[in-house]
Amino acid sequence: MESSRAAASRTGRRRRDLTGVVALQQRIALRDFGTQSSLNLILEATVRIVGASGAMFESAGAGGWSSRGVAGCFAPDSAGTSRVDPSFGMKAGTGLSICNDTLADTPAVREACGTVGARSIATVPLERGGENAFILTVVSGEPGAFDAADLEVLQLLAGFAMTAALEADLAPRTEAETSGGITTLMAAVQRENQFAKLLQEIAVAANEAANVEEAIRRSLVRICEVTGWPMGHLYLTSGGGDRLVSTPVWHMSHSIRFNALRRLTDGMEWRRNVGLPGRVLADGRPSWVVDIRTDPSIVRTRLATSLGVRSAFALPLLIGSEVVAVLEFFSEQLLAPDERLLEIAGHIGVQLGRVIERKRAKIVLAASEQHYRLLFERNLAGVFRITLDGRILDCNDAFGNILGYDSREELRTRSMLDLYPESPERTEHFERLEAGRTLTNAEMLMQRKDGSRVWTLVNASLISQGELQVIEGTILDITARKQEELRVEFQANHDPLTKLHNRASFRAQLDRSMALARRCETPLALLFLDLDGFKPINDTLGHAAGDLLLQETAARLVDSVRGSDLVARLGGDEFVVLLTTLTSAGDAESVAQKLLTRIGAPVSYHGRDLTVTASIGIGLCPNDAVDADQLIAAADRAMYMAKKAGGNGYRSFVSGLDRSTS
């Protein structure tokens, strides 16, 4: 079966309200049982308080285990027949425990629980004389029904049930014995009532106190008032939990009388197994010293004894199994160990441990938030949080700086969609985010406040905050890197003198254009140009004049064709023009004639007019070639035929090159 500590680790559990327990105690104290027995009243109340479907209380006798009372699903059927074994609880488990899925437990547990349809079960044994004498069992038809908070309440209810069972055992005795027994039982009930109220008040203090010190101080006062112990004190762990140090949290009924003991204690530290506090730190369990004069663990014996202290008691405050603090108490009377008080002390230690745990969690959370805020504020990357519709929830100053804004407050009035203009890439990025919830190293061209563009590298995640979907991410300005990449790419694909596409770039685009032309069944033409008279000018006037002619020729070629056409320099004074989406072969000849006219216009160079002409060869796809090599060869051959004919003209590669103009 699952241990109570494992059950305590379950997340999302509710905190049990002790109001029902207190109300039950009041009815017991007033003996307000109606027509029921006190035990049945307690068991029915148990079912209501912990939300169970049934409860059973059993006791051990000479003949074995027997049922003393049942409620809910354990009740007999209409014929008065019980559906469960009298030793049901002992079969289900002999220790303080919870099983929140009986189907996954041992065969014995599954068999025992199957008779009442139980999916969750909790058992609380009570000892007398060092052995289990009673056991309270509660079940639920739902899995995961109980938690550690329920166990704490069930221990109180089990104590009520045991008191009721013992009271019933006294019934056959003499009137005098019964009267004395009832008086004793009433005192026990009143004491249990005090303990329940104490637990409730500590729970309230833990929830309402402004800080840990206030919660523990209020709890310390109430413990001393209920137990009659005149002095109590809090130690906190230090040095990684290896020692205890004194705190200012004290309660003393006689502050002047015990002041010397307080001053001595405040100046001491307790390592594991040193003194009563150190023993509790090492063991992780409450410890009771009946007579401090005979116990070597009380290192302050001489002073404490002179002040009238006789007994001492200490309990650990726990987070799980870790001791995080120790409460120490002193009494002026010689007091034997009170097992019930030790048990209640265990619950108190867990409750107050949770207070310290919450403080730890707040400290960790505050540190985490501070760390996050520092990362957010001081990050050189732009950090942003936006909604799916582009509304900017938050951003840091670096985000604003990258996009040219004076402050992030100004950006919060804008939409991310304004900063990232609509494009196929934007649609793709948002679709990737919604599908995979992350976007990694995406390059985005964003718009700055002044209208200029900035290249950014974006990493983002889509997270859910309740019903709101939020995109959180970072941007880096990669404009310089992107410009360098574009420069290198341009240089790799363009002629440095004319800025036209070079041979490699032309060839790659020619392959793509021919593949597209074949798919779409549309013709294209390649014009191969070689300048006439360029070499004499370059040789006589120098490379400066030659370069000027080449640059001017390139510009005129680009101006003479459409933006969808391609102009490239293959080298020297050779150029090509790729014409796409022609309607007829005549279109290519018209362009060739236009180019001859533009190229033949004079170029001014230092007061002189320089004139060159061109020989142009035309190749058509698919008429003259089916691949790039064939098309280039056809246009090149046609160009040489035009040059052979005297230049300043064009020749088409058609049926033996019989069509030309000059």
XYZ file of C-alpha atoms in Angstrom:
662
model
C 0.000 0.000 0.000
C 1.053 3.548 -0.630
C 2.677 5.308 2.331
C 1.237 8.504 3.773
C 4.409 10.342 2.792
C 3.985 9.274 -0.844
C 0.383 10.377 -0.721
C 1.468 13.748 0.610
C 3.519 14.333 -2.500
C 0.486 14.219 -4.769
C -0.105 17.557 -6.470
C -3.359 19.460 -6.645
C -4.718 18.036 -3.385
C -7.172 19.959 -1.265
C -6.504 21.056 2.314
C -8.932 19.391 4.668
C -11.255 21.680 6.659
C -11.432 20.709 10.354
C -14.796 22.404 10.907
C -16.659 19.083 10.698
C -14.259 17.511 13.203
C -14.803 20.317 15.707
C -18.596 20.074 15.301
C -18.424 16.317 15.923
C -16.344 16.852 19.066
C -18.904 19.280 20.394
C -21.694 16.716 19.904
C -19.600 14.080 21.666
C -18.856 16.463 24.527
C -22.599 17.217 24.880
C -23.436 13.500 24.397
C -25.778 14.558 21.606
C -26.108 11.115 20.000
C -29.849 11.033 19.284
C -30.975 7.434 18.735
C -27.534 6.349 17.519
C -24.609 4.932 19.404
C -21.702 7.298 19.770
C -19.517 5.029 17.637
C -21.988 4.907 14.739
C -22.357 8.683 14.938
C -18.586 9.028 14.679
C -18.320 6.619 11.728
C -21.132 8.303 9.792
C -19.514 11.675 10.419
C -16.196 10.216 9.238
C -17.766 9.258 5.907
C -19.060 12.811 5.445
C -15.919 14.623 6.576
C -13.443 12.823 4.291
C -15.869 12.178 1.433
C -15.695 8.396 1.752
C -18.251 5.777 0.708
C -17.862 3.686 3.851
C -16.142 3.400 7.240
C -15.498 0.496 9.638
C -13.997 0.387 13.131
C -12.539 -2.914 14.424
C -10.937 -4.029 17.657
C -8.660 -6.912 18.614
C -9.742 -9.410 21.254
C -8.915 -12.873 22.489
C -10.831 -14.418 19.571
C -9.239 -12.190 16.919
C -10.547 -9.092 15.184
C -14.175 -8.012 15.335
C -16.194 -5.198 13.833
C -17.338 -2.601 16.406
C -19.205 -0.310 14.035
C -19.847 0.368 10.337
C -21.236 3.102 8.112
C -21.940 3.602 4.418
C -21.147 0.708 2.103
C -20.051 -1.487 5.034
C -23.583 -1.457 6.486
C -25.480 -4.805 6.352
C -27.932 -5.406 3.517
C -31.732 -5.402 3.943
C -31.599 -8.919 5.330
C -29.116 -7.835 7.965
C -26.237 -9.753 6.366
C -22.793 -8.161 6.408
C -20.852 -8.260 3.153
C -17.377 -7.957 4.678
C -15.004 -10.008 6.793
C -14.751 -8.738 10.415
C -10.975 -8.386 9.953
C -11.366 -6.365 6.751
C -9.084 -3.546 7.894
C -6.243 -5.808 8.973
C -6.343 -7.602 5.623
C -6.216 -4.291 3.778
C -3.209 -3.031 5.743
C -1.733 -3.027 9.215
C -0.084 0.405 9.150
C -1.043 4.041 8.771
C -1.456 4.047 5.016
C -3.325 4.989 1.848
C -3.920 2.976 -1.286
C -5.372 5.115 -4.070
C -5.667 2.287 -6.620
C -6.652 -1.025 -5.065
C -6.631 -2.778 -8.442
C -2.859 -2.296 -8.588
C -2.253 -3.585 -5.038
C -1.694 -7.055 -3.625
C -4.213 -9.896 -4.190
C -5.237 -9.704 -0.504
C -6.059 -6.013 -0.802
C -7.904 -6.503 -4.108
C -9.965 -9.330 -2.595
C -10.797 -7.384 0.575
C -11.762 -4.239 -1.330
C -13.687 -6.015 -4.058
C -16.488 -6.973 -1.661
C -17.473 -3.308 -1.235
C -16.333 -1.950 -4.599
C -13.498 0.074 -3.075
C -10.913 1.703 -5.380
C -9.266 3.777 -2.635
C -8.680 2.791 0.990
C -7.106 4.382 4.066
C -6.311 2.565 7.325
C -5.484 4.067 10.729
C -4.341 1.596 13.438
C -4.298 2.520 17.141
C -1.999 0.856 19.662
C -2.491 -0.206 23.260
C 0.381 -1.767 25.134
C 2.637 -1.610 22.084
C 0.324 -3.644 19.838
C -2.441 -2.786 17.371
C -5.694 -2.799 19.334
C -8.067 -0.899 17.056
C -8.187 0.002 13.387
C -10.293 2.538 11.482
C -10.792 1.795 7.773
C -12.414 4.128 5.224
C -12.999 3.356 1.555
C -14.111 5.139 -1.610
C -15.374 3.836 -4.915
C -13.221 6.423 -6.730
C -9.466 6.013 -7.328
C -7.169 8.708 -5.893
C -9.721 9.704 -3.245
C -7.472 10.226 -0.196
C -4.344 12.206 0.643
C -2.062 12.974 3.592
C -4.407 15.708 4.865
C -7.159 13.067 5.104
C -4.855 10.833 7.156
C -4.313 13.614 9.682
C -8.070 14.046 10.096
C -8.654 10.281 10.223
C -6.171 9.947 13.091
C -8.275 12.379 15.123
C -11.486 10.570 14.190
C -9.904 7.210 15.046
C -9.120 8.593 18.501
C -12.804 9.564 18.934
C -13.886 6.103 17.800
C -11.490 4.404 20.211
C -12.814 6.515 23.073
C -16.393 5.572 22.129
C -15.475 1.880 21.903
C -13.804 1.932 25.325
C -16.835 3.733 26.761
C -19.090 0.989 25.366
C -16.854 -1.649 26.976
C -17.527 -0.045 30.368
C -21.319 -0.409 30.093
C -21.629 -3.801 31.916
C -19.666 -2.578 34.953
C -21.084 -1.324 38.212
C -22.640 2.082 38.419
C -19.681 3.443 40.363
C -17.209 1.986 37.904
C -19.283 3.273 35.030
C -19.458 6.747 36.549
C -15.712 6.838 37.022
C -15.121 5.507 33.527
C -17.452 8.060 32.001
C -15.681 10.842 33.858
C -12.351 9.608 32.536
C -13.733 9.271 29.022
C -15.283 12.731 29.161
C -11.907 14.142 30.155
C -10.334 12.259 27.239
C -12.963 13.628 24.858
C -12.405 17.165 26.108
C -8.675 16.699 25.639
C -9.197 15.422 22.114
C -11.380 18.449 21.508
C -8.521 20.685 22.655
C -6.084 18.908 20.372
C -8.433 19.247 17.381
C -8.907 22.941 18.063
C -5.154 23.302 18.438
C -4.572 21.719 15.023
C -7.247 23.928 13.497
C -5.798 27.084 15.071
C -2.308 26.162 13.848
C -3.710 25.595 10.370
C -5.347 29.038 10.503
C -2.144 30.638 11.768
C -0.180 28.943 9.001
C -2.535 30.321 6.343
C -3.172 33.815 7.744
C 0.182 34.833 9.206
C 2.135 37.462 7.309
C 5.393 35.525 7.641
C 6.925 32.329 8.997
C 7.982 33.883 12.301
C 4.481 35.122 13.071
C 2.894 31.762 12.166
C 5.268 29.809 14.403
C 5.069 32.348 17.241
C 1.256 32.093 17.302
C 1.485 28.305 17.154
C 4.064 28.241 19.946
C 1.794 30.263 22.225
C -1.213 27.987 21.588
C 0.808 24.792 22.147
C 2.034 26.117 25.505
C -1.501 27.186 26.495
C -3.046 23.797 25.625
C -0.299 21.671 27.204
C 0.414 23.933 30.178
C 4.118 24.056 29.331
C 5.471 27.487 30.402
C 8.262 27.909 27.882
C 8.783 27.169 24.187
C 11.387 28.123 21.596
C 12.160 27.802 17.874
C 15.454 26.673 16.308
C 16.159 26.805 12.571
C 18.583 24.608 10.694
C 21.798 26.111 9.355
C 24.985 24.967 7.666
C 23.196 22.835 5.117
C 20.954 21.294 7.775
C 23.806 19.970 9.957
C 23.165 22.236 12.951
C 20.456 24.265 14.695
C 20.671 27.942 15.611
C 18.512 29.852 18.056
C 15.900 32.348 16.823
C 14.109 35.283 18.504
C 10.869 33.264 18.506
C 10.145 32.451 22.182
C 7.168 32.050 24.467
C 7.723 32.340 28.224
C 4.986 32.543 30.822
C 7.542 34.125 33.228
C 9.925 36.181 31.097
C 12.024 37.442 34.002
C 12.280 34.084 35.725
C 13.439 32.201 32.599
C 15.491 35.026 31.080
C 18.844 33.528 32.065
C 17.970 30.233 30.337
C 16.942 32.185 27.238
C 20.235 34.122 27.127
C 22.245 30.926 27.502
C 20.224 29.173 24.782
C 20.493 32.108 22.359
C 24.274 31.841 22.468
C 24.419 28.128 21.610
C 24.368 26.033 18.434
C 23.280 22.402 18.332
C 24.871 19.858 16.062
C 23.320 16.487 15.336
C 22.928 14.298 18.452
C 24.123 17.135 20.731
C 21.539 18.113 23.329
C 17.797 17.521 23.024
C 17.457 19.738 19.924
C 20.391 17.971 18.237
C 18.878 14.559 18.991
C 15.595 15.574 17.323
C 17.556 17.007 14.372
C 19.311 13.659 13.922
C 16.285 11.384 14.491
C 13.588 13.442 12.799
C 11.113 12.394 15.546
C 9.643 14.088 18.652
C 11.579 13.375 21.828
C 10.512 13.509 25.505
C 12.762 13.867 28.549
C 10.915 12.970 31.766
C 13.594 14.297 34.148
C 16.289 16.579 32.778
C 18.433 15.873 35.838
C 18.981 12.274 34.753
C 19.255 12.789 30.978
C 22.744 13.639 29.668
C 21.292 15.192 26.498
C 20.181 18.268 28.463
C 23.455 20.209 28.505
C 21.834 23.167 30.268
C 20.732 20.991 33.215
C 22.280 22.960 36.089
C 20.791 26.324 35.076
C 17.436 24.861 33.996
C 17.087 22.868 37.237
C 17.840 25.946 39.338
C 14.964 27.707 37.559
C 12.535 24.891 38.408
C 12.535 23.108 35.014
C 11.940 19.354 35.301
C 10.751 17.914 31.950
C 11.579 18.804 28.361
C 10.071 18.000 25.004
C 11.084 18.798 21.412
C 9.496 18.166 18.017
C 10.842 18.541 14.477
C 9.258 20.678 11.759
C 9.465 18.598 8.599
C 9.410 19.074 4.860
C 9.036 15.492 3.741
C 11.758 13.728 5.725
C 13.974 16.810 6.050
C 14.142 18.521 9.456
C 14.016 22.277 8.815
C 13.383 23.496 12.368
C 12.869 22.248 15.929
C 10.475 23.429 18.643
C 11.670 22.889 22.234
C 9.477 23.083 25.374
C 10.173 22.978 29.110
C 7.871 22.068 32.013
C 8.091 22.715 35.749
C 6.548 19.288 36.464
C 7.882 15.782 36.053
C 5.740 14.515 33.172
C 5.647 11.022 31.729
C 5.627 10.750 27.905
C 2.169 11.496 26.507
C 1.781 9.246 23.441
C -1.229 11.161 22.180
C 0.590 14.484 22.510
C 3.574 12.992 20.678
C 1.225 11.929 17.893
C -0.361 15.396 17.703
C 3.129 16.903 17.765
C 3.926 14.947 14.623
C 0.969 16.575 12.828
C 1.990 20.003 14.115
C 5.537 19.473 12.842
C 4.246 18.625 9.368
C 1.833 21.585 9.313
C 4.450 24.113 10.381
C 6.979 22.497 8.050
C 4.639 23.370 5.208
C 4.773 27.025 6.315
C 8.562 26.991 6.000
C 8.263 25.128 2.693
C 5.981 27.869 1.338
C 8.480 30.512 2.447
C 11.255 28.599 0.699
C 9.137 28.366 -2.425
C 8.438 32.120 -2.310
C 12.145 32.869 -1.924
C 12.999 30.584 -4.839
C 10.184 32.088 -6.915
C 11.257 35.639 -6.099
C 14.861 34.805 -6.988
C 13.708 33.156 -10.199
C 11.563 36.149 -11.115
C 14.424 38.520 -10.348
C 16.782 36.378 -12.421
C 14.287 36.308 -15.276
C 13.745 40.061 -15.055
C 17.496 40.702 -15.170
C 17.821 38.394 -18.164
C 14.863 40.157 -19.737
C 16.078 43.688 -19.089
C 19.798 43.234 -19.700
C 19.599 40.833 -22.612
C 21.343 42.162 -25.700
C 18.806 40.232 -27.757
C 15.338 41.689 -28.212
C 12.902 39.788 -25.994
C 9.161 39.866 -26.681
C 5.813 38.403 -25.622
C 2.920 38.717 -28.059
C -0.525 37.219 -28.622
C -1.371 35.193 -31.713
C -3.089 38.217 -33.259
C 0.144 40.227 -32.904
C -0.626 42.348 -29.818
C 2.642 43.125 -27.984
C 2.258 42.224 -24.296
C 5.817 43.004 -23.226
C 9.290 43.550 -24.648
C 12.664 44.798 -23.495
C 14.554 47.911 -24.550
C 16.813 45.937 -26.886
C 13.736 44.891 -28.892
C 12.796 48.546 -29.310
C 16.340 49.566 -30.228
C 16.584 46.939 -32.963
C 13.384 48.255 -34.528
C 14.291 51.922 -34.121
C 11.879 52.861 -31.326
C 12.832 55.167 -28.471
C 11.200 53.053 -25.766
C 9.379 49.764 -25.309
C 6.310 51.673 -24.077
C 5.968 53.115 -27.578
C 6.109 49.603 -29.029
C 3.306 48.319 -26.788
C 0.874 50.449 -28.791
C 1.889 48.697 -32.017
C 1.129 45.300 -33.463
C 3.796 42.765 -34.341
C 2.013 42.431 -37.686
C 2.943 46.079 -38.433
C 6.583 45.336 -37.691
C 6.634 42.169 -39.785
C 4.920 43.088 -43.084
C 2.654 40.521 -44.696
C 4.489 38.038 -46.889
C 4.483 34.310 -47.661
C 7.328 33.926 -45.154
C 5.275 35.543 -42.362
C 2.373 33.184 -43.019
C 4.752 30.226 -43.044
C 6.375 31.265 -39.752
C 3.047 31.571 -37.918
C 1.869 28.234 -39.343
C 5.084 26.564 -38.137
C 4.562 28.032 -34.680
C 0.977 26.805 -34.413
C 1.870 23.344 -35.746
C 5.126 22.661 -33.872
C 4.880 25.310 -31.096
C 8.492 26.372 -31.748
C 10.298 28.457 -34.348
C 14.076 28.077 -34.503
C 16.584 30.390 -36.211
C 14.024 31.881 -38.598
C 15.296 34.836 -40.642
C 12.721 37.633 -40.842
C 12.895 40.938 -42.699
C 11.191 43.371 -40.317
C 10.287 47.036 -40.647
C 11.837 49.746 -38.487
C 10.030 52.846 -37.258
C 11.539 54.975 -40.061
C 10.353 52.516 -42.725
C 13.747 50.942 -43.364
C 14.145 47.186 -43.202
C 16.190 45.167 -40.733
C 17.089 41.489 -40.971
C 16.426 39.596 -37.718
C 17.041 36.071 -36.467
C 13.989 34.901 -34.505
C 13.561 32.071 -32.013
C 10.108 31.727 -30.486
C 7.790 29.340 -28.639
C 4.016 29.178 -28.428
C 2.868 28.612 -24.835
C -0.511 28.393 -23.155
C -1.376 30.666 -20.226
C -4.841 29.513 -19.275
C -7.036 30.199 -22.276
C -4.545 32.695 -23.748
C -2.029 31.549 -26.360
C 1.188 33.580 -26.085
C 4.286 33.686 -28.287
C 7.525 34.288 -26.368
C 10.817 34.751 -28.154
C 13.942 36.696 -28.998
C 15.250 38.577 -32.029
C 18.805 39.434 -33.037
C 19.780 42.095 -35.565
C 21.604 40.189 -38.311
C 21.447 42.952 -40.927
C 25.233 43.301 -41.164
C 25.682 39.549 -41.484
C 22.865 39.296 -43.999
C 24.264 42.148 -46.081
C 27.658 40.458 -46.102
C 26.050 37.175 -47.161
C 24.160 38.960 -49.932
C 27.370 40.746 -51.011
C 29.283 37.476 -51.168
C 26.407 35.807 -52.994
C 26.189 38.711 -55.462
C 29.908 38.561 -56.151
C 29.720 34.827 -56.714
C 26.925 35.223 -59.287
C 27.688 38.561 -60.977
C 30.348 40.104 -63.163
C 32.310 42.653 -61.084
C 32.647 45.169 -63.933
C 29.133 45.308 -65.396
C 27.178 43.881 -62.407
C 25.409 41.542 -64.835
C 24.948 37.845 -64.114
C 28.129 35.881 -64.787
C 28.525 32.687 -66.787
C 27.800 30.312 -63.843
C 24.697 32.181 -62.725
C 23.451 32.460 -66.322
C 23.860 28.741 -66.900
C 21.936 27.802 -63.724
C 19.046 30.107 -64.614
C 19.034 28.909 -68.235
C 18.558 25.309 -67.044
C 15.628 26.346 -64.829
C 14.008 28.468 -67.553
C 14.221 25.694 -70.138
C 12.683 23.173 -67.725
C 9.829 25.604 -67.055
C 9.363 26.264 -70.787
C 9.058 22.538 -71.490
C 6.490 22.111 -68.697
C 4.431 25.100 -69.779
C 5.003 24.512 -73.525
C 6.050 28.145 -74.040
C 8.988 29.099 -76.330
C 12.049 31.047 -75.239
C 14.971 32.569 -77.125
C 18.664 33.023 -76.437
C 20.470 35.988 -78.029
C 24.273 35.652 -78.178
C 26.038 39.040 -78.663
C 29.626 39.849 -79.605
C 30.721 43.482 -79.997
C 32.159 44.595 -83.349
C 35.145 46.953 -83.226
C 35.694 46.680 -79.489
C 39.278 45.345 -79.620
C 40.811 48.291 -81.558
C 39.290 50.812 -79.129
C 40.477 48.821 -76.104
C 43.981 48.439 -77.571
C 44.433 52.074 -78.669
C 42.636 54.003 -75.925
C 43.292 51.594 -73.058
C 41.277 49.499 -70.645
C 39.478 52.505 -69.158
C 37.806 53.204 -72.479
C 37.105 49.515 -72.978
C 35.582 49.164 -69.515
C 33.353 52.181 -70.131
C 32.079 50.663 -73.383
C 31.349 47.336 -71.654
C 29.505 49.033 -68.786
C 27.446 51.216 -71.106
C 26.603 48.237 -73.317
C 25.444 46.267 -70.228
C 23.221 49.136 -69.094
C 21.667 49.504 -72.561
C 20.963 45.776 -72.757
C 19.202 45.788 -69.377
C 17.142 48.855 -70.327
C 16.049 47.240 -73.588
C 14.453 44.061 -72.205
C 11.815 43.169 -69.638
C 12.483 42.626 -65.960
C 11.673 38.939 -66.360
C 14.388 38.517 -69.020
C 18.014 37.758 -68.144
C 21.134 39.639 -69.296
C 24.588 38.169 -68.596
C 28.218 38.754 -69.511
C 30.026 35.575 -70.440
C 33.462 37.216 -70.591
C 35.402 39.678 -72.739
C 32.953 41.450 -75.042
C 30.458 38.555 -75.179
C 26.952 38.952 -73.735
C 23.790 36.848 -73.740
C 20.136 37.813 -73.376
C 17.570 35.177 -72.389
C 14.045 36.059 -73.477
C 11.272 34.119 -71.708
C 7.569 33.666 -72.510
C 7.709 34.541 -76.212
C 4.570 34.496 -78.314
C 6.451 33.867 -81.597
C 9.937 33.645 -83.080
C 9.449 37.108 -84.483
C 9.535 38.547 -80.958
C 13.202 37.554 -80.626
C 14.098 39.206 -83.933
C 12.336 42.416 -82.871
C 14.359 42.513 -79.662
C 17.569 41.819 -81.585
C 16.910 44.757 -83.872
C 16.191 46.981 -80.863
C 19.471 45.935 -79.259
C 21.446 46.682 -82.436
C 20.036 50.198 -82.486
C 20.782 50.873 -78.799
C 24.286 49.412 -78.886
C 25.222 51.344 -82.017
C 24.606 54.727 -80.405
C 27.879 56.616 -79.631
C 29.462 56.591 -76.161
C 31.229 59.764 -75.016
C 34.748 59.328 -73.643
C 36.827 62.399 -72.750
C 35.246 64.472 -75.494
C 35.354 61.718 -78.087
C 32.461 59.621 -79.392
C 33.198 55.925 -79.301
C 31.049 53.648 -81.439
C 30.731 49.879 -81.526
C 28.189 47.571 -83.106
C 27.170 44.008 -82.340
C 26.762 40.665 -84.059
C 23.789 38.762 -82.617
C 22.894 35.091 -82.969
C 19.413 33.828 -82.079
C 18.589 30.317 -80.862
C 15.053 29.174 -80.096
C 13.727 26.564 -77.697
C 12.295 24.088 -78.515
C 12.775 24.703 -82.281
C 16.575 24.667 -82.322
C 17.485 22.867 -79.077
C 16.071 20.714 -76.290
C 18.763 21.390 -73.697
C 20.965 24.273 -72.579
C 24.154 23.143 -74.320
C 22.372 22.785 -77.658
C 20.703 26.183 -77.297
C 23.974 27.969 -76.448
C 25.712 26.253 -79.362
C 22.913 27.208 -81.764
C 22.940 30.876 -80.719
C 26.767 30.995 -80.785
C 26.902 29.541 -84.283
C 24.250 31.980 -85.497
C 26.291 34.859 -83.981
C 29.402 33.859 -85.944
C 27.361 33.714 -89.126
C 26.164 37.277 -88.409
C 29.759 38.435 -87.786
C 30.915 36.636 -90.961
C 28.260 38.543 -92.872
C 29.903 41.830 -91.830
C 28.583 42.374 -88.286
C 26.103 44.932 -87.008
C 23.296 42.465 -87.596
C 21.632 39.341 -86.320
C 21.228 35.834 -87.665
C 18.710 33.172 -86.510
C 19.608 29.530 -86.322
C 16.931 28.330 -88.779
C 17.279 25.769 -91.605
C 20.923 26.261 -92.427
C 21.047 29.842 -91.169
C 19.326 31.283 -94.233
C 17.552 34.166 -92.443
C 19.529 37.255 -91.507
C 19.552 41.035 -91.349
C 22.289 43.623 -91.132
